[in-house]
Amino acid sequence: RDAIELRWEVLIAPFGVTRDDDWGDADPRSHHLVGIESGRLIGYSRLIESEGVGQIRQVAVAFDRQRLGIGSALLLETVRKARELGLDPVFLHSRVHAEAFYQRLGFVTVSDEPFPYGRTGMAHVRMESRERVR
């Protein structure tokens, strides 16, 4: 329930989209990574396996814990998990305003133009990890 609340608060609610708590969490191809601080869930990331490829989705950090390196650590751990599972490429769809964040962590933009994506329909770009985390 805490992961649902965090994702809702950070990824959806600020954009006025109707609430829908079906995040597909039961998908057996998913790996859920979380950050916990003093018993509180402060970060979340999801890795989905599909035919040797890894997709990172729903990266969220509590508003009061952002800009402290939690998102970076969580994302790098998610890429490490993907590599441990032998997934290549590892990709994500980044909101355009977050593109620089992912670039700093070794992702490169591979889509030609931004495209609407997800529940918000906001402009996103496809990015792939060039990091070979071991």
PDB file of C-alpha atoms in Angstrom, residues 42 60-73 97-98 100-101 104:
ATOM      1  CA  ILE A  42      10.820   6.830   0.610  1.00  0.00           C
ATOM      2  CA  ALA A  60       9.603   7.692  -7.433  1.00  0.00           C
ATOM      3  CA  VAL A  61      11.147   9.364  -4.382  1.00  0.00           C
ATOM      4  CA  ALA A  62       9.119  11.051  -1.636  1.00  0.00           C
ATOM      5  CA  PHE A  63       9.008  14.812  -2.166  1.00  0.00           C
ATOM      6  CA  ASP A  64      10.718  15.546   1.149  1.00  0.00           C
ATOM      7  CA  ARG A  65      13.593  13.148   0.338  1.00  0.00           C
ATOM      8  CA  GLN A  66      14.344  14.290  -3.233  1.00  0.00           C
ATOM      9  CA  ARG A  67      17.722  15.744  -4.239  1.00  0.00           C
ATOM     10  CA  LEU A  68      19.557  13.646  -1.634  1.00  0.00           C
ATOM     11  CA  GLY A  69      20.860  10.939  -3.985  1.00  0.00           C
ATOM     12  CA  ILE A  70      18.128   8.428  -3.174  1.00  0.00           C
ATOM     13  CA  GLY A  71      16.754   8.334  -6.715  1.00  0.00           C
ATOM     14  CA  SER A  72      20.243   7.912  -8.168  1.00  0.00           C
ATOM     15  CA  ALA A  73      21.086   5.076  -5.784  1.00  0.00           C
ATOM     16  CA  HIS A  97      12.024  17.295 -17.845  1.00  0.00           C
ATOM     17  CA  ALA A  98      13.841  14.362 -16.146  1.00  0.00           C
ATOM     18  CA  ALA A 100      19.161  15.137 -17.713  1.00  0.00           C
ATOM     19  CA  PHE A 101      18.828  13.182 -14.450  1.00  0.00           C
ATOM     20  CA  ARG A 104      23.927  11.738 -15.498  1.00  0.00           C
TER      21      ARG A 104
END
